[in-house]
Short mmCIF file of C-alpha atoms in Angstrom, two decimals:
data_model
loop_
_atom_site.label_atom_id
_atom_site.label_comp_id
_atom_site.label_asym_id
_atom_site.label_seq_id
_atom_site.Cartn_x
_atom_site.Cartn_y
_atom_site.Cartn_z
CA MET A 1 79.86 134.73 52.16
CA ALA A 2 76.55 133.27 52.53
CA SER A 3 75.57 131.08 55.35
CA PRO A 4 74.20 127.24 54.52
CA LEU A 5 70.73 128.70 55.83
CA ALA A 6 70.57 131.51 53.28
CA LEU A 7 71.47 129.15 50.60
CA ILE A 8 68.66 126.91 51.47
CA MET A 9 66.32 129.50 51.49
CA HIS A 10 67.57 131.05 48.13
CA GLU A 11 67.21 127.26 46.48
CA VAL A 12 63.51 127.19 47.76
CA ALA A 13 62.67 130.78 46.62
CA GLY A 14 64.10 130.05 43.22
CA ARG A 15 61.94 127.36 42.49
CA PRO A 16 58.70 127.97 40.53
CA GLN A 17 55.53 126.88 41.88
CA ALA A 18 51.83 126.22 40.69
CA CYS A 19 49.06 128.78 40.66
CA GLY A 20 46.22 128.27 42.79
CA SER A 21 47.95 125.24 44.43
CA HIS A 22 49.60 124.90 47.88
CA ARG A 23 51.82 121.77 46.95
CA HIS A 24 55.54 122.69 46.13
CA HIS A 25 57.36 120.95 43.38
CA PRO A 26 60.13 118.46 44.57
CA VAL A 27 63.55 119.94 45.68
CA ASP A 28 66.87 118.81 43.48
CA TRP A 29 68.70 117.48 46.30
CA PRO A 30 72.02 116.47 44.48
CA GLY A 31 72.24 120.04 43.59
CA PHE A 32 71.13 121.12 46.75
CA ASN A 33 74.08 119.22 48.68
CA ALA A 34 76.82 120.16 46.23
CA SER A 35 75.78 124.05 46.90
CA ILE A 36 76.09 123.02 50.48
CA LEU A 37 79.46 121.50 50.41
CA SER A 38 80.81 124.19 48.06
CA SER A 39 80.13 126.74 50.70
CA MET A 40 81.92 124.76 53.51
CA LYS A 41 85.33 124.71 51.43
CA SER A 42 86.33 127.94 53.03
CA PRO A 43 89.94 129.51 52.83
CA GLN A 44 89.95 130.02 56.55
CA ARG A 45 90.42 126.21 57.23
CA LEU A 46 93.47 125.97 55.46
CA PRO A 47 95.83 127.88 58.31
CA LEU A 48 94.21 125.43 60.94
CA LEU A 49 95.43 122.56 58.78
CA LEU A 50 98.72 123.69 58.52
CA VAL A 51 99.30 124.56 62.07
CA ALA A 52 98.14 120.67 62.96
CA ILE A 53 100.59 119.27 60.85
CA THR A 54 103.49 121.45 61.81
CA ALA A 55 102.31 120.52 65.61
CA ALA A 56 102.59 116.88 64.69
CA ALA A 57 105.93 117.22 63.03
CA ILE A 58 107.29 118.98 65.97
CA ILE A 59 105.99 116.02 68.37
CA PHE A 60 107.40 113.47 66.28
CA ALA A 61 110.73 115.15 66.26
CA PHE A 62 111.30 115.50 69.89
CA VAL A 63 109.80 112.38 71.04
CA LYS A 64 112.81 110.66 72.40
CA LYS A 65 112.88 106.46 71.53
CA PRO A 66 113.49 104.51 74.23
CA PRO A 67 117.34 103.82 75.08
CA GLU A 68 118.69 100.28 74.23
CA GLN A 69 119.06 98.18 77.22
CA ASP A 70 122.87 97.00 77.60
CA VAL A 71 123.58 93.27 78.62
CA LEU A 72 123.95 93.55 82.43
CA PRO A 73 127.24 92.24 83.83
CA PRO A 74 127.41 89.07 85.79
CA PRO A 75 126.40 89.72 89.20
CA LEU A 76 129.52 89.42 91.09
CA VAL A 77 128.71 92.29 93.47
CA SER A 78 125.86 89.98 94.85
CA LEU A 79 128.05 87.22 95.11
CA GLU A 80 130.39 88.98 97.09
CA LYS A 81 127.62 90.17 99.48
CA MET A 82 126.54 86.60 99.87
CA GLY A 83 129.70 86.30 102.02
CA HIS A 84 130.14 82.42 102.93
CA LEU A 85 128.13 79.70 101.11
CA VAL A 86 127.18 76.76 103.44
CA SER A 87 127.18 73.94 101.13
CA LEU A 88 127.28 71.01 103.59
CA LYS A 89 126.64 70.35 107.85
CA MET A 90 127.66 67.25 109.12
CA ASN A 91 126.61 65.82 112.36
CA TYR A 92 129.18 64.21 114.58
CA SER A 93 129.20 61.63 117.43
CA ASP A 94 131.69 59.69 119.12
CA VAL A 95 133.02 58.28 122.41
CA ILE A 96 136.25 60.08 123.50
CA GLU A 97 138.31 58.38 126.32
CA PHE A 98 140.91 60.59 127.98
CA THR A 99 143.15 60.03 130.86
CA GLN A 100 144.63 62.70 132.87
CA PRO A 101 147.46 61.74 135.16
CA ASN A 102 148.02 63.30 138.57
CA ALA A 103 151.58 63.93 140.31
CA VAL A 104 152.83 65.89 142.99
CA ASP A 105 156.26 67.32 142.74
CA ILE A 106 159.25 66.74 145.23
CA PRO A 107 160.69 69.67 146.52
CA TRP A 108 164.29 70.78 145.36
CA SER A 109 164.15 68.09 142.92
CA GLN A 110 162.89 67.24 139.28
CA TRP A 111 161.20 64.32 140.45
CA GLU A 112 157.59 63.64 140.97
CA VAL A 113 155.58 61.41 142.65
CA ARG A 114 152.81 59.91 140.74
CA LEU A 115 149.39 59.71 142.31
CA GLY A 116 147.24 58.08 139.88
CA SER A 117 144.82 59.33 137.33
CA THR A 118 141.47 60.27 136.18
CA ARG A 119 139.73 58.69 133.36
CA VAL A 120 137.03 60.24 131.53
CA LEU A 121 134.47 58.51 129.01
CA LEU A 122 132.90 61.34 127.13
CA VAL A 123 129.99 60.93 124.41
CA ALA A 124 130.85 63.74 122.32
CA ARG A 125 127.91 65.12 119.88
CA GLY A 126 128.09 68.14 117.74
CA ASP A 127 128.09 69.24 114.06
CA CYS A 128 130.35 71.44 111.63
CA THR A 129 129.37 73.53 108.76
CA ILE A 130 131.53 73.57 105.60
CA ALA A 131 131.60 76.80 103.63
CA THR A 132 133.10 78.48 100.42
CA ASP A 133 134.23 82.09 100.77
CA LEU A 134 132.35 83.89 97.90
CA ARG A 135 134.09 87.27 98.80
CA GLN A 136 137.20 85.65 96.96
CA ALA A 137 134.95 84.31 93.88
CA ARG A 138 136.23 86.04 90.49
CA TYR A 139 134.98 85.82 87.10
CA GLU A 140 136.95 84.67 83.95
CA ASP A 141 136.28 84.06 80.20
CA ILE A 142 133.24 86.38 80.00
CA ASP A 143 131.36 85.78 76.56
CA GLU A 144 128.40 88.41 76.64
CA ARG A 145 127.07 87.26 73.26
CA ALA A 146 126.90 83.64 74.60
CA ARG A 147 126.18 84.40 78.08
CA THR A 148 128.86 82.25 79.26
CA LEU A 149 131.36 82.56 82.00
CA SER A 150 134.13 80.67 84.43
CA ILE A 151 133.74 81.41 88.03
CA VAL A 152 137.02 80.68 90.03
CA LEU A 153 136.13 79.65 93.62
CA PRO A 154 138.44 78.88 96.67
CA PRO A 155 137.92 75.39 98.00
CA PRO A 156 135.36 74.89 100.82
CA THR A 157 136.76 74.72 104.29
CA PRO A 158 134.96 74.18 107.82
CA LEU A 159 133.42 77.16 108.71
CA GLN A 160 132.35 76.28 112.17
CA ALA A 161 133.20 73.29 113.98
CA ARG A 162 131.72 72.76 117.70
CA ILE A 163 130.87 70.53 120.46
CA SER A 164 127.23 70.33 121.54
CA HIS A 165 126.57 71.69 125.30
CA ASP A 166 123.16 71.09 125.41
CA ALA A 167 121.23 68.91 127.37
CA ARG A 168 121.72 65.14 127.17
CA ASN A 169 117.86 64.73 126.10
CA ARG A 170 118.37 67.49 123.48
CA GLY A 171 121.29 65.62 121.91
CA GLY A 172 123.91 67.29 123.62
CA SER A 173 127.44 65.91 124.83
CA TYR A 174 127.72 64.01 128.26
CA PHE A 175 130.20 62.31 130.52
CA TYR A 176 129.45 58.59 130.42
CA ALA A 177 132.08 58.01 133.39
CA VAL A 178 134.56 59.58 135.25
CA THR A 179 136.99 57.31 137.45
CA GLU A 180 139.78 57.79 139.71
CA GLN A 181 142.63 55.39 139.24
CA GLY A 182 145.70 54.64 141.80
CA LEU A 183 146.16 56.70 144.87
CA GLN A 184 143.68 59.31 143.12
CA ALA A 185 140.93 57.12 144.12
CA PHE A 186 142.06 57.64 147.96
CA ILE A 187 143.05 61.42 147.58
CA PRO A 188 140.49 62.74 145.07
CA SER A 189 141.19 66.07 143.68
CA ALA A 190 138.35 68.38 142.40
CA GLN A 191 141.15 70.36 140.20
CA THR A 192 142.20 67.18 138.35
CA ARG A 193 138.93 65.92 137.79
CA THR A 194 137.97 69.34 136.01
CA THR A 195 141.11 69.14 134.15
CA ALA A 196 140.43 66.10 132.65
CA MET A 197 136.85 67.09 132.00
CA ASN A 198 137.94 70.29 129.98
CA ASN A 199 140.94 68.17 128.14
CA ALA A 200 138.22 65.76 127.05
CA LEU A 201 135.94 68.16 125.50
CA GLY A 202 139.04 69.75 123.71
CA THR A 203 139.97 66.60 122.35
CA ALA A 204 136.54 66.22 121.21
CA GLN A 205 136.61 69.59 119.54
CA LYS A 206 139.69 68.90 117.70
CA ALA A 207 138.06 65.39 116.54
CA VAL A 208 135.08 67.40 115.10
CA GLN A 209 137.39 69.39 112.95
CA ALA A 210 139.50 66.68 111.93
CA ALA A 211 136.18 64.94 110.59
CA CYS A 212 134.88 68.12 108.46
CA SER A 213 138.20 68.27 106.99
CA GLN A 214 138.04 64.73 105.53
CA PRO A 215 138.46 64.64 101.88
CA ALA A 216 135.37 62.97 100.95
CA VAL A 217 133.52 65.62 103.10
CA LEU A 218 135.08 68.48 101.42
CA ASN A 219 134.30 66.71 97.60
CA THR A 220 130.82 66.77 98.90
CA ALA A 221 130.55 70.23 99.65
CA LYS A 222 132.19 71.08 96.49
CA GLU A 223 129.44 69.40 94.68
CA ASN A 224 126.78 71.09 96.50
CA ALA A 225 128.29 74.47 96.11
CA ALA A 226 128.94 74.06 92.42
CA THR A 227 125.30 73.00 91.86
CA VAL A 228 124.11 76.14 93.90
CA MET A 229 126.33 78.58 92.03
CA GLN A 230 125.17 76.97 88.82
CA ALA A 231 121.56 77.41 89.65
CA THR A 232 122.01 81.09 90.85
CA LEU A 233 123.48 82.25 87.76
CA ALA A 234 121.81 80.57 85.29
CA ALA A 235 118.38 82.11 86.90
CA THR A 236 120.06 85.56 85.61
CA GLY A 237 120.59 84.39 82.31
CA TRP A 238 124.30 83.07 82.35
CA MET A 239 125.83 79.61 81.83
CA PRO A 240 128.81 79.25 84.47
CA THR A 241 131.49 76.78 84.56
CA VAL A 242 133.10 76.17 88.12
CA ILE A 243 136.64 76.28 88.63
CA TRP A 244 138.06 75.52 92.02
CA GLU A 245 141.54 76.86 93.05
CA PRO A 246 144.22 74.21 94.41
CA LEU A 247 143.92 74.29 98.17
CA SER A 248 147.43 75.61 98.18
CA SER A 249 146.71 78.75 96.34
CA ALA A 250 143.81 79.64 98.16
CA ARG A 251 143.96 83.10 99.73
CA PRO A 252 143.56 83.35 103.21
#
């Protein structure tokens, strides 16, 4: 097969030249280009084209489409890991008055002699937290197409109620007065005094627990918990409806 250069030389050599003149006649460029293009159409390029087409078909056949993402289920496990959802913290402050009687038993009888009592005034300060146990949460009426569901929760209950034993200037509880009455004033007893103070603290602890269990406080905790749960699930693309279990049927 002749090369493009040989064709050029042949084309130029075949042109007639004028005698006694050093100028060449103009070259027929359209015919020249056609001759070059015809020479480049070699049958050897056909196998390369077939190989390229075959390789493209193989790559297209074996390329996997990305799998379709399934709709994620509600994040129930995440809620279980949250444990208790604290939705309300209530501060408590009250004055507790407690009287501890003191008596001496008469030997070999069922009678006793009252010596008096110890009166305690305690300024009780503390707080309590009310929480919902998310470990008992369960989902109902799940509609994956509409992304709606119902979440059933146990009612909130006091999680921790405590009397603060911090220093007085830091908001802790303190004894305002401890007085002895009756014969106890003349025969003071350190044991009776300590017992009276401890019993006053115990009474204050029960008072904090009772304050946290008031219906108005629990309803506020419910509203706060429902707001948090709706916002949490809405962030994942679900529209929840919060349903509270009756207090009697709540699981321990």
